[in-house]
Amino acid sequence: MPPPEFTIIGAGLAGTSLAWALVRRGRTVRLIDREPPVTSSRIAAGLLTPITGKKLSVSWRWGELRPAAERFYRSVEAETGATFFRPRPILRLFTSESERRQFEGKRATFGELATAIDQPPEHVAMPFGGFAMPTAAQLDVRGYLDASREWFRQRGDYISGPAEPDRRAATEGGPYNRDPVGAALCGGPPTAAGGRHLTLHCTGYPPLPPFDAVRFRPAKGEILAVRVPGLNESRVLNRGGFWVAPTTTPDVYRAGATYSWDELTCEPTAAGRAELEASLREVIRLPFEVIGHDAAVRPIVEGQHPRIGLHPQDSSVGFFNGLSSKGSLTAPFFAEQFAAFLCGAGEIEPEVDVQSIM
Ligand SMILES: Cc1cc2nc3c(=O)[nH]c(=O)nc-3n(C[C@H](O)[C@H](O)[C@H](O)COP(=O)(O)OP(=O)(O)OC[C@H]3O[C@@H](n4cnc5c(N)ncnc54)[C@H](O)[C@@H]3O)c2cc1C
C-alpha cells in the first residue's frame, strides 16, 4: 500500500478535525494517538458560547466560526451515524448589580445573541437576573472523537500508540520529518499523489519538537461531574465564568472549570475541587453529589488564537494547535483553512500563522 500523504499526530479536537477536512478533499491520512485516559479534549464540556468573560465580549469571530462548526459537525454526524452536536441555550447569571448594568449598556450591540430569559431556572440563585444566549451549543466531544476514531480505524487509517519525535534531528537543526511510527520518511518521500509526505503535529500541550519553540501559555483546568437530583435543567448555567452543563445522563451535570498556570499536570487537586464545589453551592440550591473529577491542560498559545502552518525551516512538518478554551468552536474552521492550504487551494491568515509565534 502506498504511504499516506499526511501523518497526523494526535486525535484530539485538532487532529481529528484536520483528518476529516483532508479526507473530504480526497487526501489520504494516517491518524495516530497514544490514547491516554485523560486529555484536554476528552474532558472538555464542549461549550460554544457567544458572549464570554467578565467584560461580556462577543466571542472572537463568532459570526463565522459558529455556522462553520455546525456545518462541519453535522456532516461528520451524517458520515458516522452518531449524534454529538446540540444547539443548547446558555443562561448567563449576573454576579452583581454592576455586571447587570454593564450588560444593559452593551445590550444593543449583542442583537440576537442575547435575549431575555423566558423561563427562569428552578432551584437556581440569580439575585441580579441574567440573560439567555439562544445561539449557544454544546459538542459532546467524546462522542465526536469516538465516532471519528472508529470511522478512521475501520478504513485502516488509525494507529493507537505513541509517535516518537526525532529529537536528534531537532537538536541538529532538522530535517524533522522522520516517520513517527518507524520507517524513515526523512525529507519527505514521494507519495501516491506525487507530492511529499507531511507530518502534522496536533498534539495539544506539550508540543513535540520542532514545535517546542512555539510560545505556549498553557492553563490547567479542573472539572467535576455531579449528580443533582431534581434540577431538571436542559440549559447551561454560567455565572462569572463558572458553568454547570447538562450531560446525556439524567440528573448528571458537569461543573467547571478552574484556571491555573502552574503545576501543568492532569492531576485533580483538593483545592480545585473545593473551588468548584463552592461555586456550585452559590448557583444551585439543591444538594449534589460529586461523582467525577478530572484535570487537563488547555493548549493556549501567545495571542490566545489557534495556530496553523508549516515549520519555517522544514515545510514537511505542520502544526495545528492553540485551540485554548474554545476548541469546539474553532477547530472546524481552522481545520478547513489548513486543509485547503495543504491542498494548494487557500492561504493561511497571518493572524493564525504559527510562524509568527516561534
Ligand atoms: C477542564 C476543561 C474544560 C474545557 N471546556 C471546554 C469547553 O467547554 N469548550 C471548548 O470549546 N473547549 C473546552 N476546553 C478546551 C478544549 O479542551 C481544547 O481547546 C481542546 O481539547 C484542544 O484539543 P487538541 O486536540 O489541540 O489537544 P488535546 O485534546 O490535548 O489532544 C491532543 C492529542 O494528541 C495526542 N498526542 C500527543 N502527543 C502524542 C504522541 N507523541 N503520540 C501520539 N499521540 C500524541 C494526545 O494523546 C491527545 O489525544 C476545555 C478544557 C479543559 C481542560
Short mmCIF file of C-alpha atoms and ligand atoms in Angstrom, two decimals:
data_model
loop_
_atom_site.label_atom_id
_atom_site.label_comp_id
_atom_site.label_asym_id
_atom_site.label_seq_id
_atom_site.Cartn_x
_atom_site.Cartn_y
_atom_site.Cartn_z
CA MET A 1 0.00 0.00 0.00
CA PRO A 2 1.39 3.47 -0.79
CA PRO A 3 2.18 5.66 2.23
CA PRO A 4 -0.48 8.22 3.12
CA GLU A 5 0.05 11.81 2.11
CA PHE A 6 -0.38 13.06 5.67
CA THR A 7 0.51 11.62 9.07
CA ILE A 8 -1.42 13.38 11.81
CA ILE A 9 -0.04 13.07 15.34
CA GLY A 10 -2.83 13.47 17.88
CA ALA A 11 -6.53 12.62 17.57
CA GLY A 12 -8.00 15.29 19.84
CA LEU A 13 -10.22 18.07 18.53
CA ALA A 14 -7.43 19.49 16.37
CA GLY A 15 -6.09 16.30 14.75
CA THR A 16 -9.49 14.68 14.28
CA SER A 17 -10.97 17.78 12.63
CA LEU A 18 -7.93 18.17 10.38
CA ALA A 19 -8.15 14.49 9.38
CA TRP A 20 -11.80 14.96 8.32
CA ALA A 21 -11.01 18.14 6.40
CA LEU A 22 -8.21 16.40 4.46
CA VAL A 23 -10.13 13.19 3.75
CA ARG A 24 -13.05 15.25 2.45
CA ARG A 25 -10.64 16.79 -0.04
CA GLY A 26 -9.76 13.32 -1.27
CA ARG A 27 -6.43 13.12 0.58
CA THR A 28 -5.01 10.09 2.38
CA VAL A 29 -4.22 10.38 6.07
CA ARG A 30 -2.88 8.29 8.92
CA LEU A 31 -4.07 9.38 12.34
CA ILE A 32 -2.03 8.41 15.43
CA ASP A 33 -2.91 8.79 19.09
CA ARG A 34 -1.32 7.35 22.20
CA GLU A 35 -4.76 7.30 23.92
CA PRO A 36 -4.05 8.44 27.47
CA PRO A 37 -7.10 8.13 29.73
CA VAL A 38 -7.37 11.92 30.14
CA THR A 39 -6.78 14.62 27.52
CA SER A 40 -7.96 18.20 27.22
CA SER A 41 -10.47 17.25 24.52
CA ARG A 42 -11.79 14.21 26.34
CA ILE A 43 -12.70 16.12 29.49
CA ALA A 44 -13.91 19.34 27.81
CA ALA A 45 -17.53 20.38 28.27
CA GLY A 46 -17.69 21.28 24.58
CA LEU A 47 -19.50 24.58 25.08
CA LEU A 48 -19.79 27.07 22.23
CA THR A 49 -20.54 30.37 24.00
CA PRO A 50 -21.32 33.59 22.09
CA ILE A 51 -20.76 36.13 24.90
CA THR A 52 -17.92 35.43 27.29
CA GLY A 53 -15.68 36.78 30.01
CA LYS A 54 -16.01 39.42 32.70
CA LYS A 55 -16.24 42.13 30.03
CA LEU A 56 -19.17 40.40 28.32
CA SER A 57 -17.43 40.31 24.94
CA VAL A 58 -18.70 38.61 21.82
CA SER A 59 -16.50 35.57 21.26
CA TRP A 60 -13.72 36.04 18.69
CA ARG A 61 -15.15 35.67 15.14
CA TRP A 62 -18.34 34.07 16.47
CA GLY A 63 -20.32 35.10 13.37
CA GLU A 64 -18.24 32.93 11.04
CA LEU A 65 -16.95 30.23 13.42
CA ARG A 66 -20.34 29.15 14.84
CA PRO A 67 -22.01 28.34 11.47
CA ALA A 68 -18.81 26.70 10.23
CA ALA A 69 -18.73 24.49 13.34
CA GLU A 70 -22.34 23.38 12.99
CA ARG A 71 -21.92 22.61 9.27
CA PHE A 72 -18.78 20.63 9.98
CA TYR A 73 -20.09 18.56 12.92
CA ARG A 74 -23.39 17.89 11.16
CA SER A 75 -21.54 16.49 8.16
CA VAL A 76 -19.46 14.21 10.40
CA GLU A 77 -22.66 13.10 12.13
CA ALA A 78 -24.10 12.21 8.72
CA GLU A 79 -20.94 10.26 7.81
CA THR A 80 -20.64 8.34 11.08
CA GLY A 81 -24.32 7.98 12.05
CA ALA A 82 -23.55 9.35 15.53
CA THR A 83 -25.11 12.41 17.20
CA PHE A 84 -22.88 14.76 19.15
CA PHE A 85 -23.68 18.38 18.21
CA ARG A 86 -26.57 20.03 20.05
CA PRO A 87 -27.79 23.62 19.96
CA ARG A 88 -28.17 24.39 23.67
CA PRO A 89 -29.01 27.80 25.17
CA ILE A 90 -26.73 29.15 27.88
CA LEU A 91 -28.11 31.32 30.69
CA ARG A 92 -25.67 33.92 31.96
CA LEU A 93 -26.48 34.76 35.58
CA PHE A 94 -25.18 38.14 36.71
CA THR A 95 -22.80 38.13 39.68
CA SER A 96 -23.62 41.70 40.74
CA GLU A 97 -25.65 44.80 40.04
CA SER A 98 -22.69 46.34 38.25
CA GLU A 99 -22.43 43.37 35.89
CA ARG A 100 -26.11 43.73 35.13
CA ARG A 101 -25.61 47.44 34.35
CA GLN A 102 -22.63 46.60 32.17
CA PHE A 103 -24.86 44.23 30.21
CA GLU A 104 -27.62 46.82 29.81
CA GLY A 105 -25.06 49.27 28.44
CA LYS A 106 -23.93 46.81 25.78
CA ARG A 107 -27.20 45.06 25.11
CA ALA A 108 -27.97 46.79 21.81
CA THR A 109 -24.68 45.56 20.34
CA PHE A 110 -25.50 41.89 21.02
CA GLY A 111 -28.56 41.68 18.76
CA GLU A 112 -29.97 38.16 18.68
CA LEU A 113 -27.02 36.78 20.69
CA ALA A 114 -28.62 37.92 23.98
CA THR A 115 -32.32 37.63 24.84
CA ALA A 116 -34.45 37.73 27.96
CA ILE A 117 -34.72 34.50 29.98
CA ASP A 118 -38.25 33.39 29.18
CA GLN A 119 -38.40 30.65 31.80
CA PRO A 120 -36.26 31.25 34.91
CA PRO A 121 -34.47 28.10 36.07
CA GLU A 122 -35.78 26.48 39.23
CA HIS A 123 -33.56 25.88 42.26
CA VAL A 124 -31.02 28.37 40.94
CA ALA A 125 -29.83 31.54 42.68
CA MET A 126 -30.00 34.57 40.38
CA PRO A 127 -30.48 37.64 42.60
CA PHE A 128 -29.23 40.05 39.92
CA GLY A 129 -31.05 38.43 36.98
CA GLY A 130 -29.38 37.33 33.78
CA PHE A 131 -29.84 36.85 30.06
CA ALA A 132 -30.11 33.94 27.63
CA MET A 133 -27.83 33.07 24.72
CA PRO A 134 -30.10 31.12 22.36
CA THR A 135 -27.45 30.50 19.66
CA ALA A 136 -25.08 28.69 22.04
CA ALA A 137 -24.35 25.00 21.50
CA GLN A 138 -22.63 22.01 23.03
CA LEU A 139 -20.44 19.41 21.41
CA ASP A 140 -20.29 16.01 23.06
CA VAL A 141 -16.55 15.98 22.46
CA ARG A 142 -16.00 12.37 23.48
CA GLY A 143 -18.88 11.30 21.24
CA TYR A 144 -17.34 13.17 18.30
CA LEU A 145 -13.85 11.77 18.93
CA ASP A 146 -15.00 8.19 19.50
CA ALA A 147 -17.22 8.09 16.40
CA SER A 148 -14.45 9.63 14.30
CA ARG A 149 -11.77 7.30 15.65
CA GLU A 150 -13.91 4.29 14.83
CA TRP A 151 -14.54 5.60 11.31
CA PHE A 152 -10.83 6.08 10.63
CA ARG A 153 -9.99 2.75 12.29
CA GLN A 154 -12.38 0.87 10.02
CA ARG A 155 -10.65 2.39 6.98
CA GLY A 156 -7.28 1.26 8.37
CA ASP A 157 -6.22 4.91 8.82
CA TYR A 158 -5.91 4.96 12.61
CA ILE A 159 -2.96 3.83 14.74
CA SER A 160 -3.08 3.53 18.51
CA GLY A 161 0.26 4.30 20.14
CA PRO A 162 2.84 6.98 20.75
CA ALA A 163 4.52 8.80 17.89
CA GLU A 164 8.17 9.37 18.64
CA PRO A 165 9.57 12.73 17.64
CA ASP A 166 13.05 12.71 16.20
CA ARG A 167 14.83 14.59 18.98
CA ARG A 168 18.22 14.08 17.41
CA ALA A 169 17.14 15.71 14.17
CA ALA A 170 15.56 18.52 16.16
CA THR A 171 18.73 19.28 18.09
CA GLU A 172 20.82 19.07 14.95
CA GLY A 173 18.57 21.53 13.16
CA GLY A 174 16.42 19.20 11.05
CA PRO A 175 15.18 17.82 8.79
CA TYR A 176 12.37 16.97 11.16
CA ASN A 177 10.11 14.73 9.17
CA ARG A 178 11.11 11.28 10.33
CA ASP A 179 8.16 8.95 10.26
CA PRO A 180 6.94 8.99 13.84
CA VAL A 181 5.82 5.38 13.64
CA GLY A 182 9.04 3.82 12.46
CA ALA A 183 10.13 3.82 8.83
CA ALA A 184 12.37 6.71 7.87
CA LEU A 185 10.49 9.30 5.88
CA CYS A 186 13.20 11.87 6.37
CA GLY A 187 12.97 14.61 3.81
CA GLY A 188 9.52 13.51 2.72
CA PRO A 189 9.43 10.78 0.05
CA PRO A 190 7.05 10.93 -2.89
CA THR A 191 3.54 9.82 -2.08
CA ALA A 192 0.83 8.23 -4.18
CA ALA A 193 -0.26 11.68 -5.26
CA GLY A 194 3.25 12.54 -6.35
CA GLY A 195 3.66 15.09 -3.55
CA ARG A 196 5.70 14.92 -0.37
CA HIS A 197 4.72 13.21 2.84
CA LEU A 198 3.82 15.70 5.55
CA THR A 199 3.69 15.09 9.30
CA LEU A 200 1.17 17.30 11.06
CA HIS A 201 1.57 17.92 14.79
CA CYS A 202 -1.80 18.16 16.57
CA THR A 203 -0.56 17.16 20.00
CA GLY A 204 -2.13 19.78 22.27
CA TYR A 205 0.14 20.57 25.20
CA PRO A 206 3.03 19.83 25.43
CA PRO A 207 4.16 20.21 21.80
CA LEU A 208 6.73 17.92 20.21
CA PRO A 209 9.99 19.05 18.63
CA PRO A 210 10.44 21.04 16.44
CA PHE A 211 7.32 22.91 17.59
CA ASP A 212 8.57 23.16 21.17
CA ALA A 213 9.80 26.59 20.04
CA VAL A 214 6.18 27.83 19.83
CA ARG A 215 5.37 30.27 22.65
CA PHE A 216 2.75 28.50 24.79
CA ARG A 217 0.78 29.95 27.74
CA PRO A 218 -0.97 26.74 28.86
CA ALA A 219 -3.58 26.69 31.64
CA LYS A 220 -4.63 23.73 33.71
CA GLY A 221 -8.38 23.22 34.14
CA GLU A 222 -10.31 21.05 36.60
CA ILE A 223 -13.90 19.93 36.13
CA LEU A 224 -16.41 17.96 38.23
CA ALA A 225 -19.17 15.53 37.31
CA VAL A 226 -22.04 15.95 39.77
CA ARG A 227 -25.38 14.31 40.36
CA VAL A 228 -28.10 16.88 41.18
CA PRO A 229 -31.46 15.09 41.51
CA GLY A 230 -34.40 17.42 40.82
CA LEU A 231 -32.54 20.15 38.94
CA ASN A 232 -34.11 19.15 35.61
CA GLU A 233 -32.27 21.81 33.61
CA SER A 234 -31.54 21.32 29.91
CA ARG A 235 -29.80 24.69 29.53
CA VAL A 236 -26.26 25.57 30.58
CA LEU A 237 -25.94 27.86 33.60
CA ASN A 238 -23.00 30.27 33.63
CA ARG A 239 -22.12 32.62 36.47
CA GLY A 240 -18.90 34.62 36.50
CA GLY A 241 -17.09 32.13 34.25
CA PHE A 242 -18.27 29.13 36.27
CA TRP A 243 -20.75 26.90 34.41
CA VAL A 244 -22.99 23.91 35.00
CA ALA A 245 -23.77 21.90 31.87
CA PRO A 246 -26.20 19.01 31.38
CA THR A 247 -24.96 15.64 30.15
CA THR A 248 -26.75 12.85 28.31
CA THR A 249 -27.29 11.06 31.68
CA PRO A 250 -30.36 12.27 33.61
CA ASP A 251 -29.50 14.27 36.78
CA VAL A 252 -25.79 14.31 35.90
CA TYR A 253 -24.09 17.65 35.11
CA ARG A 254 -20.56 18.83 34.55
CA ALA A 255 -19.35 21.80 36.51
CA GLY A 256 -16.24 23.78 35.75
CA ALA A 257 -13.74 24.90 35.23
CA THR A 258 -10.74 26.19 37.17
CA TYR A 259 -7.79 28.01 35.61
CA SER A 260 -4.26 27.69 36.95
CA TRP A 261 -0.98 28.42 35.30
CA ASP A 262 1.37 26.31 37.38
CA GLU A 263 1.54 22.57 38.05
CA LEU A 264 0.63 21.78 34.46
CA THR A 265 -0.44 18.19 35.06
CA CYS A 266 -3.58 16.11 34.61
CA GLU A 267 -3.82 15.54 38.38
CA PRO A 268 -7.05 16.76 40.02
CA THR A 269 -6.42 18.65 43.27
CA ALA A 270 -8.31 19.07 46.57
CA ALA A 271 -8.10 22.85 46.12
CA GLY A 272 -9.63 22.62 42.64
CA ARG A 273 -12.47 20.50 43.89
CA ALA A 274 -13.13 22.86 46.83
CA GLU A 275 -13.24 25.87 44.48
CA LEU A 276 -15.70 24.18 42.14
CA GLU A 277 -17.92 22.91 44.94
CA ALA A 278 -18.07 26.41 46.46
CA SER A 279 -19.08 27.90 43.07
CA LEU A 280 -21.72 25.20 42.64
CA ARG A 281 -23.22 25.99 46.04
CA GLU A 282 -23.52 29.64 45.03
CA VAL A 283 -25.52 28.73 41.92
CA ILE A 284 -27.61 25.64 42.76
CA ARG A 285 -29.96 25.47 45.74
CA LEU A 286 -30.11 21.68 45.82
CA PRO A 287 -27.87 19.03 47.37
CA PHE A 288 -25.38 17.47 44.96
CA GLU A 289 -23.01 14.54 44.92
CA VAL A 290 -19.60 14.69 43.23
CA ILE A 291 -19.19 11.57 41.07
CA GLY A 292 -16.16 12.53 38.99
CA HIS A 293 -13.22 14.93 38.99
CA ASP A 294 -10.77 15.45 36.11
CA ALA A 295 -7.99 17.81 35.15
CA ALA A 296 -6.13 18.56 31.94
CA VAL A 297 -4.06 21.30 30.35
CA ARG A 298 -5.60 23.68 27.82
CA PRO A 299 -3.23 24.26 24.89
CA ILE A 300 -3.14 28.06 24.87
CA VAL A 301 -0.50 29.92 22.86
CA GLU A 302 0.58 33.54 22.74
CA GLY A 303 -2.28 35.63 21.37
CA GLN A 304 -4.82 33.00 22.53
CA HIS A 305 -5.95 32.11 18.99
CA PRO A 306 -5.50 28.79 17.20
CA ARG A 307 -2.35 28.44 15.12
CA ILE A 308 -1.78 26.55 11.90
CA GLY A 309 1.05 26.34 9.42
CA LEU A 310 4.33 24.76 8.41
CA HIS A 311 7.65 24.87 10.21
CA PRO A 312 9.82 27.77 8.99
CA GLN A 313 12.87 25.52 8.44
CA ASP A 314 11.16 22.35 7.24
CA SER A 315 8.00 22.66 5.21
CA SER A 316 7.31 18.92 5.51
CA VAL A 317 6.11 19.31 9.11
CA GLY A 318 2.98 21.21 10.06
CA PHE A 319 1.20 22.39 13.20
CA PHE A 320 -2.42 22.77 14.32
CA ASN A 321 -2.71 23.68 17.97
CA GLY A 322 -3.51 26.52 20.38
CA LEU A 323 -7.23 25.78 20.49
CA SER A 324 -7.23 27.26 24.01
CA SER A 325 -10.59 27.18 25.83
CA LYS A 326 -12.65 27.17 22.65
CA GLY A 327 -11.58 24.16 20.63
CA SER A 328 -15.13 23.03 19.91
CA LEU A 329 -15.88 26.36 18.24
CA THR A 330 -12.59 26.97 16.44
CA ALA A 331 -11.33 23.53 15.38
CA PRO A 332 -13.64 23.06 12.35
CA PHE A 333 -12.99 26.47 10.73
CA PHE A 334 -9.21 26.32 11.09
CA ALA A 335 -9.00 22.64 10.16
CA GLU A 336 -10.73 23.59 6.90
CA GLN A 337 -8.43 26.55 6.37
CA PHE A 338 -5.28 24.49 6.98
CA ALA A 339 -6.50 21.60 4.83
CA ALA A 340 -7.27 23.98 1.96
CA PHE A 341 -3.77 25.45 2.29
CA LEU A 342 -2.16 21.99 2.38
CA CYS A 343 -4.05 21.07 -0.76
CA GLY A 344 -2.87 24.21 -2.55
CA ALA A 345 -6.32 25.78 -2.52
CA GLY A 346 -6.04 28.55 0.04
CA GLU A 347 -3.92 30.77 2.24
CA ILE A 348 -3.22 30.85 5.96
CA GLU A 349 -4.38 34.08 7.56
CA PRO A 350 -1.39 35.91 9.12
CA GLU A 351 -3.34 36.20 12.40
CA VAL A 352 -3.25 32.42 12.89
CA ASP A 353 0.07 31.53 11.23
CA VAL A 354 2.21 29.57 13.69
CA GLN A 355 5.38 31.10 12.28
CA SER A 356 4.57 34.42 13.96
CA ILE A 357 4.91 32.94 17.46
CA MET A 358 8.09 30.88 17.02
C1 LIG B 1 -11.49 21.43 32.10
C2 LIG B 1 -11.57 21.85 30.68
C3 LIG B 1 -12.78 22.29 30.15
C4 LIG B 1 -12.88 22.68 28.82
N1 LIG B 1 -14.09 23.07 28.35
C5 LIG B 1 -14.19 23.46 27.05
C6 LIG B 1 -15.45 23.86 26.52
O1 LIG B 1 -16.47 23.88 27.22
N2 LIG B 1 -15.50 24.23 25.21
C7 LIG B 1 -14.40 24.20 24.41
O2 LIG B 1 -14.51 24.51 23.23
N3 LIG B 1 -13.19 23.85 24.89
C8 LIG B 1 -13.06 23.50 26.19
N4 LIG B 1 -11.85 23.13 26.69
C9 LIG B 1 -10.66 23.30 25.81
C10 LIG B 1 -10.53 22.18 24.83
O3 LIG B 1 -10.49 21.02 25.57
C11 LIG B 1 -9.28 22.35 23.97
O4 LIG B 1 -9.40 23.51 23.20
C12 LIG B 1 -9.07 21.17 23.03
O5 LIG B 1 -9.37 19.99 23.65
C13 LIG B 1 -7.66 21.07 22.50
O6 LIG B 1 -7.63 19.99 21.60
P1 LIG B 1 -6.28 19.45 20.98
O7 LIG B 1 -6.63 18.40 20.00
O8 LIG B 1 -5.44 20.59 20.49
O9 LIG B 1 -5.46 18.84 22.21
P2 LIG B 1 -5.70 17.50 23.04
O10 LIG B 1 -7.10 17.33 23.40
O11 LIG B 1 -4.71 17.53 24.14
O12 LIG B 1 -5.33 16.35 22.02
C14 LIG B 1 -4.01 16.07 21.67
C15 LIG B 1 -3.91 14.60 21.36
O13 LIG B 1 -2.60 14.33 20.91
C16 LIG B 1 -2.19 13.08 21.42
N5 LIG B 1 -0.72 13.05 21.45
C17 LIG B 1 0.11 13.97 21.99
N6 LIG B 1 1.40 13.58 21.80
C18 LIG B 1 1.36 12.40 21.14
C19 LIG B 1 2.36 11.50 20.68
N7 LIG B 1 3.69 11.74 20.84
N8 LIG B 1 1.98 10.37 20.05
C20 LIG B 1 0.66 10.10 19.86
N9 LIG B 1 -0.34 10.92 20.30
C21 LIG B 1 0.03 12.06 20.91
C22 LIG B 1 -2.81 13.03 22.81
O14 LIG B 1 -2.96 11.68 23.22
C23 LIG B 1 -4.16 13.72 22.58
O15 LIG B 1 -5.19 12.82 22.28
C24 LIG B 1 -11.72 22.69 27.99
C25 LIG B 1 -10.51 22.24 28.51
C26 LIG B 1 -10.42 21.83 29.84
C27 LIG B 1 -9.10 21.35 30.36
#
